[in-house]
Tab-separated table of C-alpha atoms in Angstrom:
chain	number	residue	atom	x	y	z
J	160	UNK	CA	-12.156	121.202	25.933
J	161	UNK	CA	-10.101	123.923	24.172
J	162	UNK	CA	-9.088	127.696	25.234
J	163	UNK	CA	-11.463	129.953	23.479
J	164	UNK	CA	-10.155	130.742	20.199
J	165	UNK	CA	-8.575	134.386	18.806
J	166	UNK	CA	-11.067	134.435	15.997
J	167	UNK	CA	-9.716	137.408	14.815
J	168	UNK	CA	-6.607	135.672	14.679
J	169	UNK	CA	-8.642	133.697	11.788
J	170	UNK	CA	-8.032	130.840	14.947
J	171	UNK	CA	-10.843	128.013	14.322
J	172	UNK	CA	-11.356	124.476	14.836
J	173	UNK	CA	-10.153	121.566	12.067
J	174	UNK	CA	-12.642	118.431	11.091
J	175	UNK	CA	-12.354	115.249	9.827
J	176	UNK	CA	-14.579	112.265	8.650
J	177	UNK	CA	-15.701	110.006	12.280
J	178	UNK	CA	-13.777	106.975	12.305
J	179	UNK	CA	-16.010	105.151	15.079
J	180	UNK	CA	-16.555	101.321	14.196
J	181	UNK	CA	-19.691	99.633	15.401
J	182	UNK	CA	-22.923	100.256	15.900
J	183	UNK	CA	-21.415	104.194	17.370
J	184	UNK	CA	-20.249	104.511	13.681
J	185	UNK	CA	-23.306	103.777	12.054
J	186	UNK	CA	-25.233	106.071	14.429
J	187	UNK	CA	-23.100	108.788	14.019
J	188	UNK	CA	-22.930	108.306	9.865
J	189	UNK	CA	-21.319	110.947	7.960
J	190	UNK	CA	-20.968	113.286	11.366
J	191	UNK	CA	-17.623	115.336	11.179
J	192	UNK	CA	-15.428	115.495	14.500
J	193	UNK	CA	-12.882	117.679	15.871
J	194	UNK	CA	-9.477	116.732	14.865
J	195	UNK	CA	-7.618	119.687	15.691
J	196	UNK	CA	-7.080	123.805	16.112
J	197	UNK	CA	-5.391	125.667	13.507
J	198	UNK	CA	-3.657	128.170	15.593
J	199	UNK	CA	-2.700	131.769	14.880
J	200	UNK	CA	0.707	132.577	13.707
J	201	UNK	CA	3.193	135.290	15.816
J	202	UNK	CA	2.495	138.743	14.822
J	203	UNK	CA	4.981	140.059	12.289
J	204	UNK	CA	7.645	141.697	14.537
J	205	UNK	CA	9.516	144.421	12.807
J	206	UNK	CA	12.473	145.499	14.317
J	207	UNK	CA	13.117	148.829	16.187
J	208	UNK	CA	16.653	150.752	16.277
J	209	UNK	CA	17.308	152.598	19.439
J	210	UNK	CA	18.488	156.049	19.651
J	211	UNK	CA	22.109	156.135	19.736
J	212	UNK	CA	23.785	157.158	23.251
J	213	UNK	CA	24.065	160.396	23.915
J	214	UNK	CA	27.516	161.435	24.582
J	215	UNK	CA	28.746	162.932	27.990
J	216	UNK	CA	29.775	166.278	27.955
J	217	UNK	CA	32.916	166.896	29.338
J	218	UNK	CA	33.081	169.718	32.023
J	219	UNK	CA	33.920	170.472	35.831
J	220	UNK	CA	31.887	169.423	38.549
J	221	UNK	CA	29.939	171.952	40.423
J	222	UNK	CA	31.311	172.965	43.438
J	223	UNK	CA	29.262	172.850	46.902
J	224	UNK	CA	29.316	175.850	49.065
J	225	UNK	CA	32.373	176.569	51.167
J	226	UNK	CA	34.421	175.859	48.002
J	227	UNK	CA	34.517	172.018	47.934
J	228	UNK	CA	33.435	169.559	45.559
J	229	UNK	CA	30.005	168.242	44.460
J	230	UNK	CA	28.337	166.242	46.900
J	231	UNK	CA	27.364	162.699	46.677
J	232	UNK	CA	23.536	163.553	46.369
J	233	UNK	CA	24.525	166.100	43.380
J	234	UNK	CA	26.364	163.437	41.886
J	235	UNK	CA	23.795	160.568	42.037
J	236	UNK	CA	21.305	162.959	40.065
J	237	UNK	CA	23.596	164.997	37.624
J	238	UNK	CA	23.721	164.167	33.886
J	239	UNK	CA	26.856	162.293	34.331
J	240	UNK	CA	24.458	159.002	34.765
J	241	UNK	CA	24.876	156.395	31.775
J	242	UNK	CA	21.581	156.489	29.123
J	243	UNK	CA	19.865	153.126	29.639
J	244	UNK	CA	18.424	152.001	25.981
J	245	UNK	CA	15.883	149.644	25.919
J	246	UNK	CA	16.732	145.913	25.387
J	247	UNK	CA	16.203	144.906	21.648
J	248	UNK	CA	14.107	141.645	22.264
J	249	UNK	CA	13.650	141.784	18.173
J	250	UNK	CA	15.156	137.972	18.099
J	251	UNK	CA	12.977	137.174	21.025
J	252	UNK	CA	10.167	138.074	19.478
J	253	UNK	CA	11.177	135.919	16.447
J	254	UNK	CA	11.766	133.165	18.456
J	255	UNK	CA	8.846	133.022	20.779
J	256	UNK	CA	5.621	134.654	21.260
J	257	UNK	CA	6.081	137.640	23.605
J	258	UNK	CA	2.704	139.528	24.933
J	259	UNK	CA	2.376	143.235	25.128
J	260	UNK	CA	-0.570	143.223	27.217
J	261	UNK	CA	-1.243	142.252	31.023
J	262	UNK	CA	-3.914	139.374	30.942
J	263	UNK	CA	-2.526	135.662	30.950
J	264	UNK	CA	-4.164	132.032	31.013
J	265	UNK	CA	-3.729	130.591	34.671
J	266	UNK	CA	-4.948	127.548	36.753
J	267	UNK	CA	-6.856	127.963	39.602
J	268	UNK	CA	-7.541	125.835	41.706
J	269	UNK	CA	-10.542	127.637	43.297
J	270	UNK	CA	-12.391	126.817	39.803
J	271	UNK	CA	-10.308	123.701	39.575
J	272	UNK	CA	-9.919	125.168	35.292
J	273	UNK	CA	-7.790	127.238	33.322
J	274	UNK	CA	-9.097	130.979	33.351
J	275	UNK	CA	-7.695	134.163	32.120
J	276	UNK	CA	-6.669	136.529	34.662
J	277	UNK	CA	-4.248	139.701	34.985
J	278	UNK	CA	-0.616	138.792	35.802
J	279	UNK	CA	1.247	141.305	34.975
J	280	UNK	CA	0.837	145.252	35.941
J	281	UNK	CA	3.132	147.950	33.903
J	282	UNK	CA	3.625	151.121	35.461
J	283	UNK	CA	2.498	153.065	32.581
J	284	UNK	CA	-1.145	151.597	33.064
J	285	UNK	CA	-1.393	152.385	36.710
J	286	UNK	CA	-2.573	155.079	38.197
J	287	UNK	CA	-0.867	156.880	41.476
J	288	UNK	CA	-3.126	158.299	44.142
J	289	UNK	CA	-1.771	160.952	46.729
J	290	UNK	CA	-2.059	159.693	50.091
J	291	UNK	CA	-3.364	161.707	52.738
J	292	UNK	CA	-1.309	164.117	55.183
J	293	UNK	CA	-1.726	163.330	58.772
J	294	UNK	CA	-2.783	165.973	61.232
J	295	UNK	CA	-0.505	164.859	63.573
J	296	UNK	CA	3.270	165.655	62.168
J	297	UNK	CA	5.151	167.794	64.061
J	298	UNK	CA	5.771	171.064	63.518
J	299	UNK	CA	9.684	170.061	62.138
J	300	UNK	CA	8.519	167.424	59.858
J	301	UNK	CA	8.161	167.958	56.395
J	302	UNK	CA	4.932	168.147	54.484
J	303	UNK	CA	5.533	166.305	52.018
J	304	UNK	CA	3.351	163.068	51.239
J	305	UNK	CA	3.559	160.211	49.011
J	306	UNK	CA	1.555	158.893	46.322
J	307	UNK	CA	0.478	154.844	45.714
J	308	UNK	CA	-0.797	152.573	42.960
J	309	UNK	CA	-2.230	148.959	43.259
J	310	UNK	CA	-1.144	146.733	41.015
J	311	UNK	CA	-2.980	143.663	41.885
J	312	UNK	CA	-5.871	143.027	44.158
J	313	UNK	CA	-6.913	139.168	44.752
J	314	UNK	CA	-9.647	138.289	47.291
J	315	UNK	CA	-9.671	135.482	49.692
J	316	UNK	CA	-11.879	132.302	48.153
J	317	UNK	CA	-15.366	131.536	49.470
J	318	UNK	CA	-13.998	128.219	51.065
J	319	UNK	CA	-11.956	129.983	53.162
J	320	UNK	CA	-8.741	127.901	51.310
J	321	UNK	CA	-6.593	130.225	49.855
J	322	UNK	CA	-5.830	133.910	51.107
J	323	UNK	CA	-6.121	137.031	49.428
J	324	UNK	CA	-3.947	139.788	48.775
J	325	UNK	CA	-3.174	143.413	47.763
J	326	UNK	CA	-0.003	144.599	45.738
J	327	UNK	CA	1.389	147.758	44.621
J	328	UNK	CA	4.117	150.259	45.107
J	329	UNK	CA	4.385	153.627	46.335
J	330	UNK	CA	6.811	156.571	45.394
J	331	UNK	CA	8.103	159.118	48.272
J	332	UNK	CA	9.461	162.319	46.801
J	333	UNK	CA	12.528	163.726	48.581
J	334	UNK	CA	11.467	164.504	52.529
J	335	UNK	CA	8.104	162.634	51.795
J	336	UNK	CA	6.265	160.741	54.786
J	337	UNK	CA	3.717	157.847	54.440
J	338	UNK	CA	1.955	158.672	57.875
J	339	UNK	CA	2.146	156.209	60.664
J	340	UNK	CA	-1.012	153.138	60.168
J	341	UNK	CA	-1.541	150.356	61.053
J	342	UNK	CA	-2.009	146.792	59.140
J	343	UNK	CA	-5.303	145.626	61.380
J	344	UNK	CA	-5.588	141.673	61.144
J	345	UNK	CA	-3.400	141.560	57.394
J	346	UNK	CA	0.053	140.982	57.426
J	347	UNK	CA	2.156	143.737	54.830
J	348	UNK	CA	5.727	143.326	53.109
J	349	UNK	CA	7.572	146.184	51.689
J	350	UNK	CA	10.737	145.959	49.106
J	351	UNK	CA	12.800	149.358	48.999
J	352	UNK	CA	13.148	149.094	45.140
J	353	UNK	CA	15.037	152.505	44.847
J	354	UNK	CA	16.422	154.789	47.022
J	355	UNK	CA	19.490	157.328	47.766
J	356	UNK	CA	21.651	154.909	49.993
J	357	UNK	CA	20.622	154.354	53.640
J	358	UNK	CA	18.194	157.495	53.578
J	359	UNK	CA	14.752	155.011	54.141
J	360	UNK	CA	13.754	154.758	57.430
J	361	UNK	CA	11.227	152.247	58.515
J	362	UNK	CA	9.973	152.756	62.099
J	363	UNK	CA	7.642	149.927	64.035
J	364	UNK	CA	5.505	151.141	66.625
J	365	UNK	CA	6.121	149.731	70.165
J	366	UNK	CA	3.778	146.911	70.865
J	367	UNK	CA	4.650	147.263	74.937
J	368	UNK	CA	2.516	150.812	74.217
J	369	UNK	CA	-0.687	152.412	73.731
J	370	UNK	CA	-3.214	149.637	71.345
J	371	UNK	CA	-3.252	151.403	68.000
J	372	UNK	CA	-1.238	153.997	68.959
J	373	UNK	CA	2.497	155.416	67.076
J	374	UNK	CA	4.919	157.209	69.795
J	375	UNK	CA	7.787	158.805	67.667
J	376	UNK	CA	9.498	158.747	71.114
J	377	UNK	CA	9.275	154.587	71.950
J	378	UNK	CA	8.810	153.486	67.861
J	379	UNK	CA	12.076	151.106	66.359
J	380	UNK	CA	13.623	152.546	63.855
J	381	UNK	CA	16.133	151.559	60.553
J	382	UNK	CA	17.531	153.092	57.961
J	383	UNK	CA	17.300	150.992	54.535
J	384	UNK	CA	18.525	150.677	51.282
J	385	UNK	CA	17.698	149.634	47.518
J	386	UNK	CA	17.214	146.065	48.097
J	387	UNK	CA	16.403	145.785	51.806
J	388	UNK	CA	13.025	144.163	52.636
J	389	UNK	CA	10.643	144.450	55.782
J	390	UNK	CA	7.685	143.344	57.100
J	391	UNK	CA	4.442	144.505	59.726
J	392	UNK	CA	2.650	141.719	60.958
J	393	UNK	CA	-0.666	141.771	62.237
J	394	UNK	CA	-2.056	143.932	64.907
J	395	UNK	CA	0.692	146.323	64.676
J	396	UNK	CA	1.391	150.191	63.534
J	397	UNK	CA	4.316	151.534	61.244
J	398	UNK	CA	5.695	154.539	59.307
J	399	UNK	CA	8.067	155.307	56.465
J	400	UNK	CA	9.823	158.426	55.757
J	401	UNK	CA	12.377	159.250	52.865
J	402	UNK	CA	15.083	161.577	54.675
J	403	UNK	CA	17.005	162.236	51.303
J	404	UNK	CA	16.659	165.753	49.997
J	405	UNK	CA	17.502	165.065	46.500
J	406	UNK	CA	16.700	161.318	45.189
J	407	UNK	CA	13.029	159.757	45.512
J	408	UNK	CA	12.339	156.540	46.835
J	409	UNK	CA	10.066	153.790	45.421
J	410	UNK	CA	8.811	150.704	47.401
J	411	UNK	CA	6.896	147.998	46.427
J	412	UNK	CA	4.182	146.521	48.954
J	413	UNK	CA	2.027	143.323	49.434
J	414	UNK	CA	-0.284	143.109	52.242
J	415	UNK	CA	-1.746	139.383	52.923
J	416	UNK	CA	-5.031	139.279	54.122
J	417	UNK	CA	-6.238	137.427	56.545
J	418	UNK	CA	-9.141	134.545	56.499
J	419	UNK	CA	-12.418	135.262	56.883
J	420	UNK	CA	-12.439	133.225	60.348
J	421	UNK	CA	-10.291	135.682	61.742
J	422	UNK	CA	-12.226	138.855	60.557
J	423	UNK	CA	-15.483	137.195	62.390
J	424	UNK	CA	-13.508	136.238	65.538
J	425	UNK	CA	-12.258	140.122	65.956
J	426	UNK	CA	-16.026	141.181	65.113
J	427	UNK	CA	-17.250	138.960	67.767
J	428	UNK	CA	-14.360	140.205	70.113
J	429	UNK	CA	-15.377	143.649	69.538
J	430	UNK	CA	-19.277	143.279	70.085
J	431	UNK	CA	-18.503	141.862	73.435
J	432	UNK	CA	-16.226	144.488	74.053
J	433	UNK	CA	-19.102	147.082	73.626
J	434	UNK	CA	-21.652	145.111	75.877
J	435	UNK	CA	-18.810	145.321	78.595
């Protein structure tokens, strides 16, 4: 069996004369077989020259009210942060083949074959949704809300085998809230990917309180970082809020479903419920 074949890419297959012996040779006769695949060659890469870097102009800081100097939160946003270029990869590209696109030839065991799947998601192809504001914020909390993108969404096999999951990443502008909700029967991880430092907090509903239920009053709380990780399991309620006033915070989430044995379990826990 061979991959199908970029036959735009002038890809094909390569015959030869059947070597069989026997009476397999004589049956066969003058039938051609498949000796090989002429593949496509890498795509002429031609390389790209970056802008040079601009240069920093040289001038006093702004100072803060009161007469004092910038703050920290000025500084981390001013124009005195370096120009990142892009990488050249032009001898990469020389060297190996490197894809542009987002699709990629995997093995999965469900089909127990190679198939072509997405496995990779660049943020210029997704799309960001605004979430929803919550009726319940208090009348001192901002109104700010956040806005999330899926990257990948993978359901859970028919046999039951393998779980599914959900991936993506969501952006909270300074002040922004993503509403207190809760994970159900899935499990969810969260990477703070960027952030003004220590201004993420991350608060985890009691579990000792009211089923489905987020008290601001009894809820854990901690303040996070780029870098810092954390994690809902199942059955319980969270909420994330971005306290800086200047600097916007991205996150990147996966939520792990769960199997389909426990989604009938809590169906057949809740229609005995309602015939209590």
């Amino acid at each position: 069996r061979f991959k199908p074949l970029a036959f735009w890419k002038n890809e094909k297959l390569l015959y030869e004369p059947q070597n069989e012996k026997g009476a397999l040779g004589v049956a066969m006769g003058d039938m051609p077989v498949v000796s090989g695949v002429q593949h496509a060659l890498p795509t002429p890469y031609k390389e790209r020259k970056g802008a040079p870097a601009k240069k920093k102009a040289k001038g006093k800081k702004k100072r803060g009210r009161g007469g004092g100097g910038g703050s920290d939160d000025e500084d981390s946003d001013n124009d005195d942060t370096p120009l990142k270029l892009p990488f050249d990869d032009g001898a990469l590209r020389k060297k190996h083949h490197i894809s542009d696109g987002e699709s990629g030839t995997v093995w999965s065991e469900t089909l127990e074959s190679a198939t072509d799947v997405k496995i990779v998601s660049r943020i210029d192809n997704r799309t960001f949704s605004k979430l929803p504001l919550s009726t319940a914020r208090r009348k001192r909390e901002s109104r700010v809300v956040g806005f999330a993108s899926q990257s990948f969404h993978v359901p859970t096999d028919d046999d039951d085998l393998f779980p599914g999951y959900i991936a993506g990443n969501v952006v909270l502008p300074p002040r922004g809230i993503k509403d207190a909700e809760g994970v159900g029967l899935c499990s969810q991880v969260f990477n703070v990917g960027d952030c003004q430092p220590n201004s993420v907090e991350f608060a985890l509903a009691d579990p000792a309180g009211d089923d489905g239920e987020f008290d601001p009053k009894s809820a854990q709380r901690y303040m996070l970082s780029k870098g810092d990780m954390f994690q809902i399991p199942p059955g319980n309620v969270y909420r994330v809020e971005n306290h800086s006033r200047t600097t916007k915070a991205s996150l990147f989430w996966t939520i792990i479903k769960c199997t389909s044995r426990a989604e009938q379990e809590e169906e057949d826990s809740e229609e005995e419920d309602e015939r209590d």
